[in-house]
Coordinates of C-alpha atoms and ligand atoms in Angstrom, one line a residue:
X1 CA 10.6 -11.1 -26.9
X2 CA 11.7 -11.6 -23.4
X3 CA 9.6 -9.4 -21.0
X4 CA 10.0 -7.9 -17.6
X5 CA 7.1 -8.8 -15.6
X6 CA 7.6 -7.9 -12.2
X7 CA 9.7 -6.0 -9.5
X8 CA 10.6 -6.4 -6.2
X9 CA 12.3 -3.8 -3.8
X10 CA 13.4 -5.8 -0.4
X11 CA 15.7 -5.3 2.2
X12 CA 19.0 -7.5 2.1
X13 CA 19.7 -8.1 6.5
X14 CA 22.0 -10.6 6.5
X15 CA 20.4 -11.7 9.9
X16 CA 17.5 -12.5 8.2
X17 CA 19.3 -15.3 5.8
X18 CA 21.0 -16.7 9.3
X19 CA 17.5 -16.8 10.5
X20 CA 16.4 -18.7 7.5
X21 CA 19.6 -21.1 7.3
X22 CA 19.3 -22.2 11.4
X23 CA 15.3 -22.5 11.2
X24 CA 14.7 -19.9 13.5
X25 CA 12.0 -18.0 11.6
X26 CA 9.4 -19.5 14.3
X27 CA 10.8 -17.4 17.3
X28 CA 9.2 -14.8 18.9
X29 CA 11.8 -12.1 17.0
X30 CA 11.3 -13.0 14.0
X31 CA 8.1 -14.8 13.8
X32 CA 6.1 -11.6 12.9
X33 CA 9.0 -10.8 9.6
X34 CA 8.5 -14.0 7.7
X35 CA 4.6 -13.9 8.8
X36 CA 4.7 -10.4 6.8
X37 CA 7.0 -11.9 4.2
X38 CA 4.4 -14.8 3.5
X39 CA 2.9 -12.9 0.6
X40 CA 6.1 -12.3 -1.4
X41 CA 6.7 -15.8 -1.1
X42 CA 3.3 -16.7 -2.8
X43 CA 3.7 -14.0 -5.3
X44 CA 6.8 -15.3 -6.3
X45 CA 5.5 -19.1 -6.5
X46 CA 2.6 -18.2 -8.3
X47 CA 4.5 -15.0 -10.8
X48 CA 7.4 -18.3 -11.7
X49 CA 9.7 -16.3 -13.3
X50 CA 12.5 -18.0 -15.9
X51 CA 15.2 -15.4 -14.6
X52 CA 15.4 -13.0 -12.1
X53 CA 18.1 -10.2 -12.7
X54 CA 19.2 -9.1 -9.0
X55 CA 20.0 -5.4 -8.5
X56 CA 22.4 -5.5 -5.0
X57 CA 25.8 -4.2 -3.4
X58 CA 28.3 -6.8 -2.9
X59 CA 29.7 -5.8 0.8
X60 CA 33.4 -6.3 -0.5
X61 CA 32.8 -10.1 -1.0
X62 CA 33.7 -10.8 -4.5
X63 CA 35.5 -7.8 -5.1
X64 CA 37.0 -6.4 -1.8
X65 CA 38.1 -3.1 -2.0
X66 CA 40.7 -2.9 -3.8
X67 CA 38.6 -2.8 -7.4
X68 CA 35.2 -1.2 -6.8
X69 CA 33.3 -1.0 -10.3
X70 CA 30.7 1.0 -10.4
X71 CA 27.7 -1.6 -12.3
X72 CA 29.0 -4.7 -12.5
X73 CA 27.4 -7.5 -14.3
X74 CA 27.2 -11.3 -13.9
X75 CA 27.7 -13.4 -17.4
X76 CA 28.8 -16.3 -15.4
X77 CA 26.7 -20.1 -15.4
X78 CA 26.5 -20.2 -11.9
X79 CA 27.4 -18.3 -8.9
X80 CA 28.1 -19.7 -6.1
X81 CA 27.4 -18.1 -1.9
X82 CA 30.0 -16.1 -0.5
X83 CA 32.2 -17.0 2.4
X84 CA 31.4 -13.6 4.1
X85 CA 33.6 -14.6 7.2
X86 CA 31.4 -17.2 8.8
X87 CA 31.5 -20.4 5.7
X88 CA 29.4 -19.7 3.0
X89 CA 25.0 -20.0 3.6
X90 CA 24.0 -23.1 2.9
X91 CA 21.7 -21.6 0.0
X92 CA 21.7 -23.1 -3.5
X93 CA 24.3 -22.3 -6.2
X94 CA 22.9 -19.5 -8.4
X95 CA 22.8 -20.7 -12.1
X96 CA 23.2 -18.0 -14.2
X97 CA 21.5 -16.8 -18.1
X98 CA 25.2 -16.1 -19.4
X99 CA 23.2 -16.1 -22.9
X100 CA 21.1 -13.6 -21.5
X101 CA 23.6 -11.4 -19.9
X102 CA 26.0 -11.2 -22.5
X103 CA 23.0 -9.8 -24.7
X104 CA 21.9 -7.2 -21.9
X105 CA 26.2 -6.6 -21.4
X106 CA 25.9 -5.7 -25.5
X107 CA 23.1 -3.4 -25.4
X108 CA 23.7 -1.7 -22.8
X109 CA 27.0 -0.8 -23.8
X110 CA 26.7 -0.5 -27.1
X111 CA 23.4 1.1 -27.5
X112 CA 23.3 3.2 -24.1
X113 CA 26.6 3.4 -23.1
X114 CA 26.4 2.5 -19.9
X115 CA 30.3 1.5 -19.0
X116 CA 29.1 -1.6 -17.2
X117 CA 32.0 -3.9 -16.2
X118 CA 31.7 -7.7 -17.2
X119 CA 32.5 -10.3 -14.6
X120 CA 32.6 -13.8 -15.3
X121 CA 33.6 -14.9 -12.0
X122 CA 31.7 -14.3 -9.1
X123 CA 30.6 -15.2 -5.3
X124 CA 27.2 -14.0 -4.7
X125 CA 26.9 -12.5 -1.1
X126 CA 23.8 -11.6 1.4
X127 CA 23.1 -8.8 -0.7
X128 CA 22.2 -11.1 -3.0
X129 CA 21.1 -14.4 -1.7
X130 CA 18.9 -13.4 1.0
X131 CA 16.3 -11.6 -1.3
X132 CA 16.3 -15.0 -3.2
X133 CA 15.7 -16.3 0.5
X134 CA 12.8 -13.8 1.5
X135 CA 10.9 -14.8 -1.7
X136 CA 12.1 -18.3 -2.5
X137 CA 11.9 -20.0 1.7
X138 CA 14.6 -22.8 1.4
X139 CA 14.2 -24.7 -1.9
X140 CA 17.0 -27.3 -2.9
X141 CA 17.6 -25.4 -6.1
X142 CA 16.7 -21.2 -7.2
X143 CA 13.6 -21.8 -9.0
X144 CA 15.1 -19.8 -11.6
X145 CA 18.2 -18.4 -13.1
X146 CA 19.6 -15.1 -11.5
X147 CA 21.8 -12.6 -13.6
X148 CA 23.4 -10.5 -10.8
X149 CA 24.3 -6.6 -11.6
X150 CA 26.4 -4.9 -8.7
X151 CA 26.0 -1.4 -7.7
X152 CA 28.9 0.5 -5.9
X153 CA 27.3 1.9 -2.9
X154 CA 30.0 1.0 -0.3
X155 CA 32.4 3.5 -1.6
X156 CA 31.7 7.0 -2.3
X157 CA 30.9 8.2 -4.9
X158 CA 28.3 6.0 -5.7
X159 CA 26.3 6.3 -9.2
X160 CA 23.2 9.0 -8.6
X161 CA 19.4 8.0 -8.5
X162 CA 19.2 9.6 -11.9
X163 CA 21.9 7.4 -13.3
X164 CA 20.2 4.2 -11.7
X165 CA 16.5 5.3 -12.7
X166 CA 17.9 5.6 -16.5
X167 CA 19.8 2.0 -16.0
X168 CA 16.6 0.5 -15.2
X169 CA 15.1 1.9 -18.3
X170 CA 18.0 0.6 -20.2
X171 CA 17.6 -2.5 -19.3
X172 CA 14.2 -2.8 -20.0
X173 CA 14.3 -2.0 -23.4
X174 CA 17.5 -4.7 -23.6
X175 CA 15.5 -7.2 -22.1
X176 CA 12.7 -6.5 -24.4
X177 CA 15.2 -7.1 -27.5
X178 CA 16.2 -10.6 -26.9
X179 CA 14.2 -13.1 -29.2
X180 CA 13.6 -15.8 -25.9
X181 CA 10.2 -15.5 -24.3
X182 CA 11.7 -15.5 -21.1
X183 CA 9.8 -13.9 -17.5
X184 CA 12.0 -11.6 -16.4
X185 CA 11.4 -10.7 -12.6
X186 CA 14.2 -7.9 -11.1
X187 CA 15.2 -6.9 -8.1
X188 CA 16.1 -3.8 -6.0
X189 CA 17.8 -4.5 -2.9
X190 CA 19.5 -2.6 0.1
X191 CA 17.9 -0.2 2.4
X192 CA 15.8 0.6 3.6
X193 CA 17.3 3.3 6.4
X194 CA 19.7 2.3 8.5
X195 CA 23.5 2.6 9.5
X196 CA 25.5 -0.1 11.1
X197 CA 28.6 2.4 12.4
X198 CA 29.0 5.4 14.6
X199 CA 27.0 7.4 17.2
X200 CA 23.8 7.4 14.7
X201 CA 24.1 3.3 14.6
X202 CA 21.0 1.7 14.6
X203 CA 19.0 4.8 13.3
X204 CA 15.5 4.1 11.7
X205 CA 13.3 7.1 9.8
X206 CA 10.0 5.2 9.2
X207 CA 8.4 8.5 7.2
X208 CA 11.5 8.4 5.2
X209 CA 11.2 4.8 4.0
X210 CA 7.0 4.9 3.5
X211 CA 7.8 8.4 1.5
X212 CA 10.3 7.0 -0.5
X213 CA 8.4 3.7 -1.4
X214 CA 5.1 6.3 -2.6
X215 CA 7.7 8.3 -4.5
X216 CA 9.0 5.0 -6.1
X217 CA 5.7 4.1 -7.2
X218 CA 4.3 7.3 -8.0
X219 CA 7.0 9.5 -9.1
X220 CA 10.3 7.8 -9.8
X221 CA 11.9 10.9 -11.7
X222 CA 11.1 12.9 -8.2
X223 CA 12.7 10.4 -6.4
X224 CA 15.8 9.8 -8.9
X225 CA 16.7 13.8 -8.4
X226 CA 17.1 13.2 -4.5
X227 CA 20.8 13.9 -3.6
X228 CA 22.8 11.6 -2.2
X229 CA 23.3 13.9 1.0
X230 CA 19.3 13.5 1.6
X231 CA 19.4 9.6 2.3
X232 CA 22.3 9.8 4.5
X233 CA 21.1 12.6 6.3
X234 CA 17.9 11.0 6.5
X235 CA 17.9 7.3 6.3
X236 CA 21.3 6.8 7.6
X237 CA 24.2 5.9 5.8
X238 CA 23.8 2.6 5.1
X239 CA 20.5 4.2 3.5
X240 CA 21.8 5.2 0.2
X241 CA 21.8 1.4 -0.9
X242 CA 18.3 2.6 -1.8
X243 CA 19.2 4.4 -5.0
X244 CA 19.2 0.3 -6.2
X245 CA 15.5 0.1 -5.9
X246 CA 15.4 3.1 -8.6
X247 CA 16.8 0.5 -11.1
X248 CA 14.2 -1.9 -10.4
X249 CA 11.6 1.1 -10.7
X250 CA 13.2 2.2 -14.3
X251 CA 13.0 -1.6 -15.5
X252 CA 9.3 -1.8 -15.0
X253 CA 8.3 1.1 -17.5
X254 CA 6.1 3.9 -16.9
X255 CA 3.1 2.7 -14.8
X256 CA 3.3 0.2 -12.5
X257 CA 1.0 -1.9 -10.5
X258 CA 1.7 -1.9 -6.5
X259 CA 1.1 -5.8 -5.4
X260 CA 2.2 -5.5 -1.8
X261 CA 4.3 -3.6 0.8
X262 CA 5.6 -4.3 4.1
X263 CA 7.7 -2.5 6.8
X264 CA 9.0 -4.6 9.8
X265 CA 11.3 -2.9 12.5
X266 CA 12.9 -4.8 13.9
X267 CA 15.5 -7.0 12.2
X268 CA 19.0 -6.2 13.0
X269 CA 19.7 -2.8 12.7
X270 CA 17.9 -1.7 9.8
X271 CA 14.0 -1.0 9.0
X272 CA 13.1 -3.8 7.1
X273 CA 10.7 -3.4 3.7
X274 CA 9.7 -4.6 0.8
X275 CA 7.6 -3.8 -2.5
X276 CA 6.4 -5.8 -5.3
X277 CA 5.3 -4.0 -8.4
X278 CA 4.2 -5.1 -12.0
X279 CA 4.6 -4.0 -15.2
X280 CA 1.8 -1.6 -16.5
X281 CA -1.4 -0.7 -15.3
X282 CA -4.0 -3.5 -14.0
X283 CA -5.8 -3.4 -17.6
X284 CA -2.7 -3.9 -19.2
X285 CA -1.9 -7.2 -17.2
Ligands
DHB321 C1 22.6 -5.1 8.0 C2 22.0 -4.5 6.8 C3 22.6 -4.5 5.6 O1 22.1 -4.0 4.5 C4 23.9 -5.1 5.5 O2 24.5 -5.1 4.2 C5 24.5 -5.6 6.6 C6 23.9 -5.6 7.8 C7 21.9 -5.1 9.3 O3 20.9 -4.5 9.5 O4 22.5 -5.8 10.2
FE322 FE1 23.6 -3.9 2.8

């Protein structure tokens, strides 16, 4: 049986992977992020993971606007970087588990009806790749495979924390029915508050993002009931891409494990953090 061992919420800045790309991470602005970051990094080298199964927003990317699917899942062999306007990052090509995500594709349609939408064709944007760059530095190739699952949270209405938090579950017990003995690491990404438009651009609610990571830890089914209409009033709205970190909290089963945390402001224009977890309780590990 395949089995979920870990979870990481992080932030997705896409200043952060330009950072990365043009070796800029020593300057005096950044220099104190990928010092904090440091210990994802060695989590991530030491936890070697076969797949990681990265819970993100494309930022119309693949999809534009014109189709916006709700969850949308990766079951292609590789997916390549984006071209989000400025040539794509110089990051590695994704390879994908299509074996693997066809199987999660079946179950979670089949068994929990979740209406996912299938794509077999897909450019991978900051969303995605610059978690893999936060906890990966610059390899030559992903040290593992990546299924990618796409959350609409650029268009309302977006899917409710309840709906995510019961995806996560759902895709624990998929990933817990396929006969490989594949390490299954997944992601949450977004957040945490910010908003990038209007007169509250550039807003930060530090409480907010420190509450909501306790709540994520502690209390997920408290935090899945939060409206919509709380993040954006409170962590901006750009904010709300934190219902994705639910799904990350729902695929790690009941009690988790809190590794490491860290908030950095700033980076861009959103408070940057990020939370690894583990499955279970440290005597179960
Ligand atoms: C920023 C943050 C995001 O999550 C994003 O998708 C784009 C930009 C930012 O802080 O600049
Ligand atoms: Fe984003």
């Amino acid at each position: 049986m395949a089995r979920i061992v870990g979870g990481v919420g992080t932030s997705h800045v896409p200043a952060v992977g330009a950072a990365i790309d043009n070796g800029r991470q020593g300057e005096a602005y950044w220099a104190p992020y990928f010092a904090k970051t440091e210990p994802a990094r060695a989590w991530m080298a030491e936890t070697k993971p076969d797949v990681c199964l990265v819970v993100y927003n494309d930022h119309a990317d693949a999809f534009s606007l014109e189709i916006i699917p709700t969850f949308a899942l990766g079951v292609a062999p590789r997916f390549p970087p984006a071209d989000e306007g400025y040539g794509p990052r110089r990051v590695p090509v994704a390879e994908g588990h299509p074996e693997l995500a066809w199987h999660l594709a079946e179950r979670l349609i089949l068994d929990d009806e979740f209406d996912l939408t299938i794509v077999n064709d897909m450019p991978i944007d900051h969303g995605c790749t610059v978690p893999l760059s936060v906890t990966c530095g610059q390899p030559e190739a992903w040290p593992f495979r990546v299924i990618p699952l796409c959350v609409n949270v650029i268009q309302y209405p977006p899917p409710t924390g309840r709906r995510c938090l019961a995806l996560g579950r759902a895709i624990r017990r998929a990933v817990e029915s396929w006969p490989g003995d594949e390490r299954v690491v997944v992601f949450g990404t977004g957040g945490m508050s910010h908003q990038l438009q209007g007169e509250r651009a550039g807003l930060v609610n530090l409480p907010f993002d420190t509450a909501f990571m306790d709540a994520l830890v502690a209390d997920p089914d408290a935090q899945a009931q939060v409206p919509h209409a709380t993040y954006l009033r409170e962590a901006g709205s750009e904010g709300i891409e934190l219902v994705m970190w639910l799904i990350m909290r729902g695929a790690l089963g009941d009690a988790v494990t809190e590794r490491y945390r860290l908030n950095h402001v700033p980076t861009s224009n959103t408070s940057n953090g990020l939370i690894i977890l583990e499955s279970g309780p440290p005597a179960d590990r």
